[in-house]
Amino acid sequence: MVRIWIIPTILILMKAGSVELASAQEEKKWAVELEGGAVWMSRNDIRIPNETGTDISTGGFLGYGLFRIGLAYDVNDRHGLRFVLASLGVRGTGGTFSETSDFAGETFEPDVPTDLEYGLGTLRFTYRYCFHEGSVWQWKIGFTCAVRGTFVSLEQQGKYAEYTEAGFFPLAYLGGEARLSDRWRFVLDFEGFAIPQERLVDFTAQMRYRLASRWELSFGYRMIEAGMDKNEIFNSVWFNYVVGSIRFRF
């Protein structure tokens, strides 16, 4: 998935030198952004069902990264909207368990090669309000309506079990942008929600560079921490990403 934005990046860099920056007064209300990243995991613990399942950790499996596509619209100087489709996950082949493991109604044997797939996807719609516009910093606050989907599967020879779950919840939003120069920006973005049964925190810090009047590149760090503690599932994850994105304003 990371490769999906490499080719467009090269093409844009080749073209950027011939395009002049627009004046500061040029108004662009829309922005579309494509982001990809490489992942490493600090934690991903799963138990299905919560009370009788075996604790499973995916620490020995590989991540397959992050993919996000976003569309933003500035209604005016103060109010704005954003739509984001994001997915992340882990996929591994040949891992083994040290003991017999019960997962989603199936029993998996120790020391047998096991395939695992874990996916977490969200669909988000955000309202943002600019409450501070200074000479350097701009700050926005708002809320997000999010739909989350979780998928987990385990497979050994002759055995397969999976679990899927979806839910809706609100997220608080806070975003900041510092103007470092005509071309450079430092961007912070946070969305978060927590109750005893469920939580999600998505935070990123990135540098943004304006290539031309409409094109921007960003690179930095994204962290996602999430969890569920319900009768059907216990899941606690912490993903870290090195991310890069392309943004087109129009």
PDB file of C-alpha atoms in Angstrom:
ATOM      1  CA  MET A   1       0.000   0.000   0.000  1.00  0.00           C
ATOM      2  CA  VAL A   2       2.882   2.363   0.666  1.00  0.00           C
ATOM      3  CA  ARG A   3       3.885   2.194  -3.024  1.00  0.00           C
ATOM      4  CA  ILE A   4       0.566   3.693  -4.064  1.00  0.00           C
ATOM      5  CA  TRP A   5       1.801   7.244  -3.453  1.00  0.00           C
ATOM      6  CA  ILE A   6       5.450   6.921  -4.576  1.00  0.00           C
ATOM      7  CA  ILE A   7       4.864   7.297  -8.335  1.00  0.00           C
ATOM      8  CA  PRO A   8       2.593  10.370  -8.022  1.00  0.00           C
ATOM      9  CA  THR A   9       5.182  11.929  -5.714  1.00  0.00           C
ATOM     10  CA  ILE A  10       7.959  11.566  -8.313  1.00  0.00           C
ATOM     11  CA  LEU A  11       5.790  13.030 -11.067  1.00  0.00           C
ATOM     12  CA  ILE A  12       4.822  16.008  -8.936  1.00  0.00           C
ATOM     13  CA  LEU A  13       8.428  16.719  -7.939  1.00  0.00           C
ATOM     14  CA  MET A  14       9.447  16.738 -11.602  1.00  0.00           C
ATOM     15  CA  LYS A  15       6.723  19.228 -12.463  1.00  0.00           C
ATOM     16  CA  ALA A  16       6.912  21.444  -9.385  1.00  0.00           C
ATOM     17  CA  GLY A  17       9.900  23.472 -10.515  1.00  0.00           C
ATOM     18  CA  SER A  18       7.973  24.941 -13.454  1.00  0.00           C
ATOM     19  CA  VAL A  19       4.918  26.026 -11.461  1.00  0.00           C
ATOM     20  CA  GLU A  20       4.766  29.333  -9.599  1.00  0.00           C
ATOM     21  CA  LEU A  21       3.237  29.751  -6.170  1.00  0.00           C
ATOM     22  CA  ALA A  22      -0.115  31.494  -6.180  1.00  0.00           C
ATOM     23  CA  SER A  23      -0.655  34.724  -4.308  1.00  0.00           C
ATOM     24  CA  ALA A  24      -1.585  34.512  -0.641  1.00  0.00           C
ATOM     25  CA  GLN A  25      -5.045  35.828  -1.482  1.00  0.00           C
ATOM     26  CA  GLU A  26      -5.923  32.982  -3.903  1.00  0.00           C
ATOM     27  CA  GLU A  27      -8.794  31.056  -2.372  1.00  0.00           C
ATOM     28  CA  LYS A  28      -8.873  27.272  -2.471  1.00  0.00           C
ATOM     29  CA  LYS A  29     -11.717  25.760  -0.525  1.00  0.00           C
ATOM     30  CA  TRP A  30     -11.155  22.073  -1.332  1.00  0.00           C
ATOM     31  CA  ALA A  31      -8.241  19.754  -0.556  1.00  0.00           C
ATOM     32  CA  VAL A  32      -7.761  16.062  -1.309  1.00  0.00           C
ATOM     33  CA  GLU A  33      -4.968  14.154   0.430  1.00  0.00           C
ATOM     34  CA  LEU A  34      -3.527  10.668  -0.053  1.00  0.00           C
ATOM     35  CA  GLU A  35      -1.378   9.237   2.760  1.00  0.00           C
ATOM     36  CA  GLY A  36       0.624   6.036   3.152  1.00  0.00           C
ATOM     37  CA  GLY A  37       3.020   4.772   5.785  1.00  0.00           C
ATOM     38  CA  ALA A  38       5.239   2.029   7.127  1.00  0.00           C
ATOM     39  CA  VAL A  39       4.199   0.548  10.467  1.00  0.00           C
ATOM     40  CA  TRP A  40       5.772  -0.922  13.554  1.00  0.00           C
ATOM     41  CA  MET A  41       3.773  -2.222  16.524  1.00  0.00           C
ATOM     42  CA  SER A  42       4.266  -1.448  20.175  1.00  0.00           C
ATOM     43  CA  ARG A  43       1.297  -3.654  21.155  1.00  0.00           C
ATOM     44  CA  ASN A  44      -1.523  -5.730  19.667  1.00  0.00           C
ATOM     45  CA  ASP A  45      -3.154  -8.102  22.165  1.00  0.00           C
ATOM     46  CA  ILE A  46      -6.342  -9.998  21.299  1.00  0.00           C
ATOM     47  CA  ARG A  47      -8.678 -12.312  23.234  1.00  0.00           C
ATOM     48  CA  ILE A  48     -11.865 -13.705  21.626  1.00  0.00           C
ATOM     49  CA  PRO A  49     -14.148 -14.293  23.481  1.00  0.00           C
ATOM     50  CA  ASN A  50     -13.079 -11.944  26.254  1.00  0.00           C
ATOM     51  CA  GLU A  51     -13.714 -14.313  29.180  1.00  0.00           C
ATOM     52  CA  THR A  52     -12.755 -17.716  27.736  1.00  0.00           C
ATOM     53  CA  GLY A  53     -10.415 -16.987  24.830  1.00  0.00           C
ATOM     54  CA  THR A  54      -6.630 -17.300  24.958  1.00  0.00           C
ATOM     55  CA  ASP A  55      -4.461 -14.190  25.047  1.00  0.00           C
ATOM     56  CA  ILE A  56      -2.863 -13.753  21.608  1.00  0.00           C
ATOM     57  CA  SER A  57      -0.197 -11.208  20.737  1.00  0.00           C
ATOM     58  CA  THR A  58       0.636 -10.303  17.144  1.00  0.00           C
ATOM     59  CA  GLY A  59       4.060  -8.952  18.068  1.00  0.00           C
ATOM     60  CA  GLY A  60       5.765 -11.613  15.932  1.00  0.00           C
ATOM     61  CA  PHE A  61       3.834 -10.731  12.787  1.00  0.00           C
ATOM     62  CA  LEU A  62       4.532  -8.076  10.162  1.00  0.00           C
ATOM     63  CA  GLY A  63       2.541  -4.931   9.570  1.00  0.00           C
ATOM     64  CA  TYR A  64       1.298  -4.039   6.109  1.00  0.00           C
ATOM     65  CA  GLY A  65       0.998  -0.329   6.735  1.00  0.00           C
ATOM     66  CA  LEU A  66      -1.429   2.526   6.701  1.00  0.00           C
ATOM     67  CA  PHE A  67      -3.553   3.945   3.911  1.00  0.00           C
ATOM     68  CA  ARG A  68      -5.682   7.097   4.217  1.00  0.00           C
ATOM     69  CA  ILE A  69      -7.573   9.245   1.757  1.00  0.00           C
ATOM     70  CA  GLY A  70      -9.146  12.505   2.880  1.00  0.00           C
ATOM     71  CA  LEU A  71     -11.297  15.246   1.379  1.00  0.00           C
ATOM     72  CA  ALA A  72     -11.587  18.614   3.144  1.00  0.00           C
ATOM     73  CA  TYR A  73     -13.773  21.647   2.438  1.00  0.00           C
ATOM     74  CA  ASP A  74     -13.444  25.104   4.020  1.00  0.00           C
ATOM     75  CA  VAL A  75     -16.930  26.613   4.200  1.00  0.00           C
ATOM     76  CA  ASN A  76     -15.369  29.965   5.149  1.00  0.00           C
ATOM     77  CA  ASP A  77     -12.464  31.313   7.245  1.00  0.00           C
ATOM     78  CA  ARG A  78     -13.837  29.742  10.441  1.00  0.00           C
ATOM     79  CA  HIS A  79     -15.815  26.629   9.526  1.00  0.00           C
ATOM     80  CA  GLY A  80     -14.670  23.523   7.704  1.00  0.00           C
ATOM     81  CA  LEU A  81     -15.540  19.877   6.980  1.00  0.00           C
ATOM     82  CA  ARG A  82     -13.381  16.787   6.438  1.00  0.00           C
ATOM     83  CA  PHE A  83     -14.095  13.252   5.242  1.00  0.00           C
ATOM     84  CA  VAL A  84     -11.474  10.501   5.836  1.00  0.00           C
ATOM     85  CA  LEU A  85     -11.288   6.840   4.921  1.00  0.00           C
ATOM     86  CA  ALA A  86      -8.453   5.111   6.812  1.00  0.00           C
ATOM     87  CA  SER A  87      -7.263   1.506   7.080  1.00  0.00           C
ATOM     88  CA  LEU A  88      -4.390  -0.188   8.887  1.00  0.00           C
ATOM     89  CA  GLY A  89      -3.446  -3.723   9.636  1.00  0.00           C
ATOM     90  CA  VAL A  90      -1.129  -6.634  10.283  1.00  0.00           C
ATOM     91  CA  ARG A  91      -0.579  -9.752   8.224  1.00  0.00           C
ATOM     92  CA  GLY A  92       1.711 -12.671   9.016  1.00  0.00           C
ATOM     93  CA  THR A  93       2.469 -16.189   7.840  1.00  0.00           C
ATOM     94  CA  GLY A  94       4.143 -19.006   9.686  1.00  0.00           C
ATOM     95  CA  GLY A  95       3.976 -17.744  13.265  1.00  0.00           C
ATOM     96  CA  THR A  96       3.451 -20.321  16.011  1.00  0.00           C
ATOM     97  CA  PHE A  97       1.816 -20.461  19.442  1.00  0.00           C
ATOM     98  CA  SER A  98       3.655 -21.751  22.511  1.00  0.00           C
ATOM     99  CA  GLU A  99       0.483 -23.309  23.929  1.00  0.00           C
ATOM    100  CA  THR A 100      -2.968 -24.456  22.821  1.00  0.00           C
ATOM    101  CA  SER A 101      -4.984 -21.332  21.986  1.00  0.00           C
ATOM    102  CA  ASP A 102      -8.755 -20.869  21.888  1.00  0.00           C
ATOM    103  CA  PHE A 103      -9.871 -18.216  19.408  1.00  0.00           C
ATOM    104  CA  ALA A 104     -13.400 -17.401  18.178  1.00  0.00           C
ATOM    105  CA  GLY A 105     -14.726 -20.894  18.875  1.00  0.00           C
ATOM    106  CA  GLU A 106     -11.764 -22.776  17.370  1.00  0.00           C
ATOM    107  CA  THR A 107      -8.770 -24.409  19.094  1.00  0.00           C
ATOM    108  CA  PHE A 108      -5.329 -23.840  17.548  1.00  0.00           C
ATOM    109  CA  GLU A 109      -2.411 -26.136  18.270  1.00  0.00           C
ATOM    110  CA  PRO A 110       1.040 -25.057  19.552  1.00  0.00           C
ATOM    111  CA  ASP A 111       4.157 -25.221  17.359  1.00  0.00           C
ATOM    112  CA  VAL A 112       2.069 -25.319  14.154  1.00  0.00           C
ATOM    113  CA  PRO A 113       2.584 -22.612  11.480  1.00  0.00           C
ATOM    114  CA  THR A 114      -0.270 -20.143  11.723  1.00  0.00           C
ATOM    115  CA  ASP A 115      -1.465 -17.362   9.425  1.00  0.00           C
ATOM    116  CA  LEU A 116      -2.914 -14.240  10.987  1.00  0.00           C
ATOM    117  CA  GLU A 117      -4.626 -11.170   9.589  1.00  0.00           C
ATOM    118  CA  TYR A 118      -5.738  -8.130  11.571  1.00  0.00           C
ATOM    119  CA  GLY A 119      -7.423  -5.060  10.118  1.00  0.00           C
ATOM    120  CA  LEU A 120      -8.831  -1.860  11.592  1.00  0.00           C
ATOM    121  CA  GLY A 121     -10.671   0.564   9.327  1.00  0.00           C
ATOM    122  CA  THR A 122     -12.502   3.805  10.029  1.00  0.00           C
ATOM    123  CA  LEU A 123     -14.781   6.101   8.071  1.00  0.00           C
ATOM    124  CA  ARG A 124     -14.810   9.606   9.568  1.00  0.00           C
ATOM    125  CA  PHE A 125     -16.722  12.839   9.007  1.00  0.00           C
ATOM    126  CA  THR A 126     -15.363  15.882  10.876  1.00  0.00           C
ATOM    127  CA  TYR A 127     -16.597  19.405  11.556  1.00  0.00           C
ATOM    128  CA  ARG A 128     -13.814  21.904  12.413  1.00  0.00           C
ATOM    129  CA  TYR A 129     -13.977  25.432  13.793  1.00  0.00           C
ATOM    130  CA  CYS A 130     -11.004  27.821  13.701  1.00  0.00           C
ATOM    131  CA  PHE A 131     -10.891  29.473  17.125  1.00  0.00           C
ATOM    132  CA  HIS A 132      -7.432  31.072  16.839  1.00  0.00           C
ATOM    133  CA  GLU A 133      -5.693  32.701  13.872  1.00  0.00           C
ATOM    134  CA  GLY A 134      -2.347  34.251  14.836  1.00  0.00           C
ATOM    135  CA  SER A 135       0.736  35.384  12.970  1.00  0.00           C
ATOM    136  CA  VAL A 136       2.245  31.875  13.298  1.00  0.00           C
ATOM    137  CA  TRP A 137      -0.284  29.410  14.723  1.00  0.00           C
ATOM    138  CA  GLN A 138      -3.768  28.520  13.560  1.00  0.00           C
ATOM    139  CA  TRP A 139      -5.857  26.274  15.834  1.00  0.00           C
ATOM    140  CA  LYS A 140      -9.068  24.356  15.087  1.00  0.00           C
ATOM    141  CA  ILE A 141     -11.420  22.414  17.328  1.00  0.00           C
ATOM    142  CA  GLY A 142     -14.333  20.165  16.447  1.00  0.00           C
ATOM    143  CA  PHE A 143     -15.867  16.710  16.528  1.00  0.00           C
ATOM    144  CA  THR A 144     -15.832  13.604  14.341  1.00  0.00           C
ATOM    145  CA  CYS A 145     -18.509  11.010  13.654  1.00  0.00           C
ATOM    146  CA  ALA A 146     -16.668   7.724  13.066  1.00  0.00           C
ATOM    147  CA  VAL A 147     -17.640   4.235  11.944  1.00  0.00           C
ATOM    148  CA  ARG A 148     -15.049   1.606  12.892  1.00  0.00           C
ATOM    149  CA  GLY A 149     -14.651  -1.922  11.570  1.00  0.00           C
ATOM    150  CA  THR A 150     -12.371  -4.627  13.030  1.00  0.00           C
ATOM    151  CA  PHE A 151     -11.383  -7.922  11.387  1.00  0.00           C
ATOM    152  CA  VAL A 152      -9.247 -10.705  12.918  1.00  0.00           C
ATOM    153  CA  SER A 153      -8.581 -14.168  11.476  1.00  0.00           C
ATOM    154  CA  LEU A 154      -6.363 -17.149  12.341  1.00  0.00           C
ATOM    155  CA  GLU A 155      -5.647 -20.124  10.086  1.00  0.00           C
ATOM    156  CA  GLN A 156      -3.776 -23.392  10.528  1.00  0.00           C
ATOM    157  CA  GLN A 157      -3.872 -26.405   8.210  1.00  0.00           C
ATOM    158  CA  GLY A 158      -7.500 -27.528   8.267  1.00  0.00           C
ATOM    159  CA  LYS A 159      -8.556 -24.861  10.782  1.00  0.00           C
ATOM    160  CA  TYR A 160      -9.860 -21.337  10.299  1.00  0.00           C
ATOM    161  CA  ALA A 161     -11.624 -18.815  12.546  1.00  0.00           C
ATOM    162  CA  GLU A 162     -12.428 -15.136  12.140  1.00  0.00           C
ATOM    163  CA  TYR A 163     -14.099 -12.311  13.998  1.00  0.00           C
ATOM    164  CA  THR A 164     -15.624  -9.144  12.554  1.00  0.00           C
ATOM    165  CA  GLU A 165     -17.131  -6.237  14.443  1.00  0.00           C
ATOM    166  CA  ALA A 166     -18.350  -2.748  13.557  1.00  0.00           C
ATOM    167  CA  GLY A 167     -19.435   0.214  15.645  1.00  0.00           C
ATOM    168  CA  PHE A 168     -20.150   3.937  15.655  1.00  0.00           C
ATOM    169  CA  PHE A 169     -18.708   6.500  18.066  1.00  0.00           C
ATOM    170  CA  PRO A 170     -17.809  10.210  18.277  1.00  0.00           C
ATOM    171  CA  LEU A 171     -14.263  11.610  18.411  1.00  0.00           C
ATOM    172  CA  ALA A 172     -13.041  14.942  19.749  1.00  0.00           C
ATOM    173  CA  TYR A 173     -10.905  16.861  17.251  1.00  0.00           C
ATOM    174  CA  LEU A 174      -8.014  19.313  17.730  1.00  0.00           C
ATOM    175  CA  GLY A 175      -5.716  20.566  14.982  1.00  0.00           C
ATOM    176  CA  GLY A 176      -2.908  23.105  14.781  1.00  0.00           C
ATOM    177  CA  GLU A 177      -0.765  24.512  11.991  1.00  0.00           C
ATOM    178  CA  ALA A 178       2.339  26.707  12.365  1.00  0.00           C
ATOM    179  CA  ARG A 179       3.511  28.865   9.441  1.00  0.00           C
ATOM    180  CA  LEU A 180       7.285  28.499   9.447  1.00  0.00           C
ATOM    181  CA  SER A 181       7.873  30.173   6.050  1.00  0.00           C
ATOM    182  CA  ASP A 182       6.119  30.744   2.735  1.00  0.00           C
ATOM    183  CA  ARG A 183       6.523  27.064   1.893  1.00  0.00           C
ATOM    184  CA  TRP A 184       6.927  25.210   5.183  1.00  0.00           C
ATOM    185  CA  ARG A 185       4.226  24.347   7.753  1.00  0.00           C
ATOM    186  CA  PHE A 186       4.286  22.275  10.933  1.00  0.00           C
ATOM    187  CA  VAL A 187       0.993  20.386  11.361  1.00  0.00           C
ATOM    188  CA  LEU A 188      -0.547  18.700  14.412  1.00  0.00           C
ATOM    189  CA  ASP A 189      -3.748  16.647  14.215  1.00  0.00           C
ATOM    190  CA  PHE A 190      -5.541  14.791  17.025  1.00  0.00           C
ATOM    191  CA  GLU A 191      -8.747  12.769  17.257  1.00  0.00           C
ATOM    192  CA  GLY A 192      -9.692  10.850  20.389  1.00  0.00           C
ATOM    193  CA  PHE A 193     -12.461   9.069  22.272  1.00  0.00           C
ATOM    194  CA  ALA A 194     -12.525   6.817  25.345  1.00  0.00           C
ATOM    195  CA  ILE A 195     -15.076   4.976  27.453  1.00  0.00           C
ATOM    196  CA  PRO A 196     -14.492   1.811  29.535  1.00  0.00           C
ATOM    197  CA  GLN A 197     -15.657  -0.450  26.679  1.00  0.00           C
ATOM    198  CA  GLU A 198     -13.877   1.237  23.787  1.00  0.00           C
ATOM    199  CA  ARG A 199     -11.268   3.851  22.876  1.00  0.00           C
ATOM    200  CA  LEU A 200      -9.437   5.323  19.901  1.00  0.00           C
ATOM    201  CA  VAL A 201      -6.630   7.905  19.767  1.00  0.00           C
ATOM    202  CA  ASP A 202      -5.176   9.071  16.436  1.00  0.00           C
ATOM    203  CA  PHE A 203      -2.344  11.636  16.590  1.00  0.00           C
ATOM    204  CA  THR A 204       0.041  12.911  13.942  1.00  0.00           C
ATOM    205  CA  ALA A 205       2.859  15.469  13.766  1.00  0.00           C
ATOM    206  CA  GLN A 206       4.098  16.306  10.273  1.00  0.00           C
ATOM    207  CA  MET A 207       6.074  18.812   8.246  1.00  0.00           C
ATOM    208  CA  ARG A 208       4.258  20.131   5.170  1.00  0.00           C
ATOM    209  CA  TYR A 209       6.023  21.613   2.145  1.00  0.00           C
ATOM    210  CA  ARG A 210       4.288  23.566  -0.606  1.00  0.00           C
ATOM    211  CA  LEU A 211       5.646  22.465  -3.976  1.00  0.00           C
ATOM    212  CA  ALA A 212       3.439  24.795  -6.011  1.00  0.00           C
ATOM    213  CA  SER A 213       0.244  26.778  -5.728  1.00  0.00           C
ATOM    214  CA  ARG A 214      -1.910  23.650  -5.470  1.00  0.00           C
ATOM    215  CA  TRP A 215       0.433  20.791  -4.518  1.00  0.00           C
ATOM    216  CA  GLU A 216       1.839  20.005  -1.067  1.00  0.00           C
ATOM    217  CA  LEU A 217       3.923  17.167   0.385  1.00  0.00           C
ATOM    218  CA  SER A 218       3.923  16.098   4.044  1.00  0.00           C
ATOM    219  CA  PHE A 219       6.063  13.697   6.060  1.00  0.00           C
ATOM    220  CA  GLY A 220       6.200  12.793   9.739  1.00  0.00           C
ATOM    221  CA  TYR A 221       4.866  10.482  12.440  1.00  0.00           C
ATOM    222  CA  ARG A 222       1.410   9.041  13.152  1.00  0.00           C
ATOM    223  CA  MET A 223       0.345   7.089  16.248  1.00  0.00           C
ATOM    224  CA  ILE A 224      -2.872   5.098  16.657  1.00  0.00           C
ATOM    225  CA  GLU A 225      -3.846   3.603  20.017  1.00  0.00           C
ATOM    226  CA  ALA A 226      -7.150   1.743  20.280  1.00  0.00           C
ATOM    227  CA  GLY A 227      -8.915  -0.860  22.351  1.00  0.00           C
ATOM    228  CA  MET A 228     -12.108  -2.815  23.008  1.00  0.00           C
ATOM    229  CA  ASP A 229     -13.156  -4.554  26.213  1.00  0.00           C
ATOM    230  CA  LYS A 230     -16.504  -6.236  25.571  1.00  0.00           C
ATOM    231  CA  ASN A 231     -18.023  -9.667  26.144  1.00  0.00           C
ATOM    232  CA  GLU A 232     -17.168 -10.734  22.598  1.00  0.00           C
ATOM    233  CA  ILE A 233     -13.640  -9.335  22.364  1.00  0.00           C
ATOM    234  CA  PHE A 234     -10.683  -7.857  24.195  1.00  0.00           C
ATOM    235  CA  ASN A 235      -8.272  -5.970  21.963  1.00  0.00           C
ATOM    236  CA  SER A 236      -5.545  -3.478  22.799  1.00  0.00           C
ATOM    237  CA  VAL A 237      -3.360  -2.031  20.011  1.00  0.00           C
ATOM    238  CA  TRP A 238      -0.643   0.575  19.596  1.00  0.00           C
ATOM    239  CA  PHE A 239       0.596   1.273  16.073  1.00  0.00           C
ATOM    240  CA  ASN A 240       3.379   3.684  15.097  1.00  0.00           C
ATOM    241  CA  TYR A 241       3.922   4.943  11.553  1.00  0.00           C
ATOM    242  CA  VAL A 242       6.383   6.857   9.443  1.00  0.00           C
ATOM    243  CA  VAL A 243       4.021   8.556   7.002  1.00  0.00           C
ATOM    244  CA  GLY A 244       4.101  10.618   3.840  1.00  0.00           C
ATOM    245  CA  SER A 245       1.289  12.252   1.902  1.00  0.00           C
ATOM    246  CA  ILE A 246       0.394  14.238  -1.209  1.00  0.00           C
ATOM    247  CA  ARG A 247      -2.168  17.046  -0.946  1.00  0.00           C
ATOM    248  CA  PHE A 248      -3.908  18.849  -3.809  1.00  0.00           C
ATOM    249  CA  ARG A 249      -5.816  22.089  -3.120  1.00  0.00           C
ATOM    250  CA  PHE A 250      -8.427  23.487  -5.466  1.00  0.00           C
TER     251      PHE A 250
END
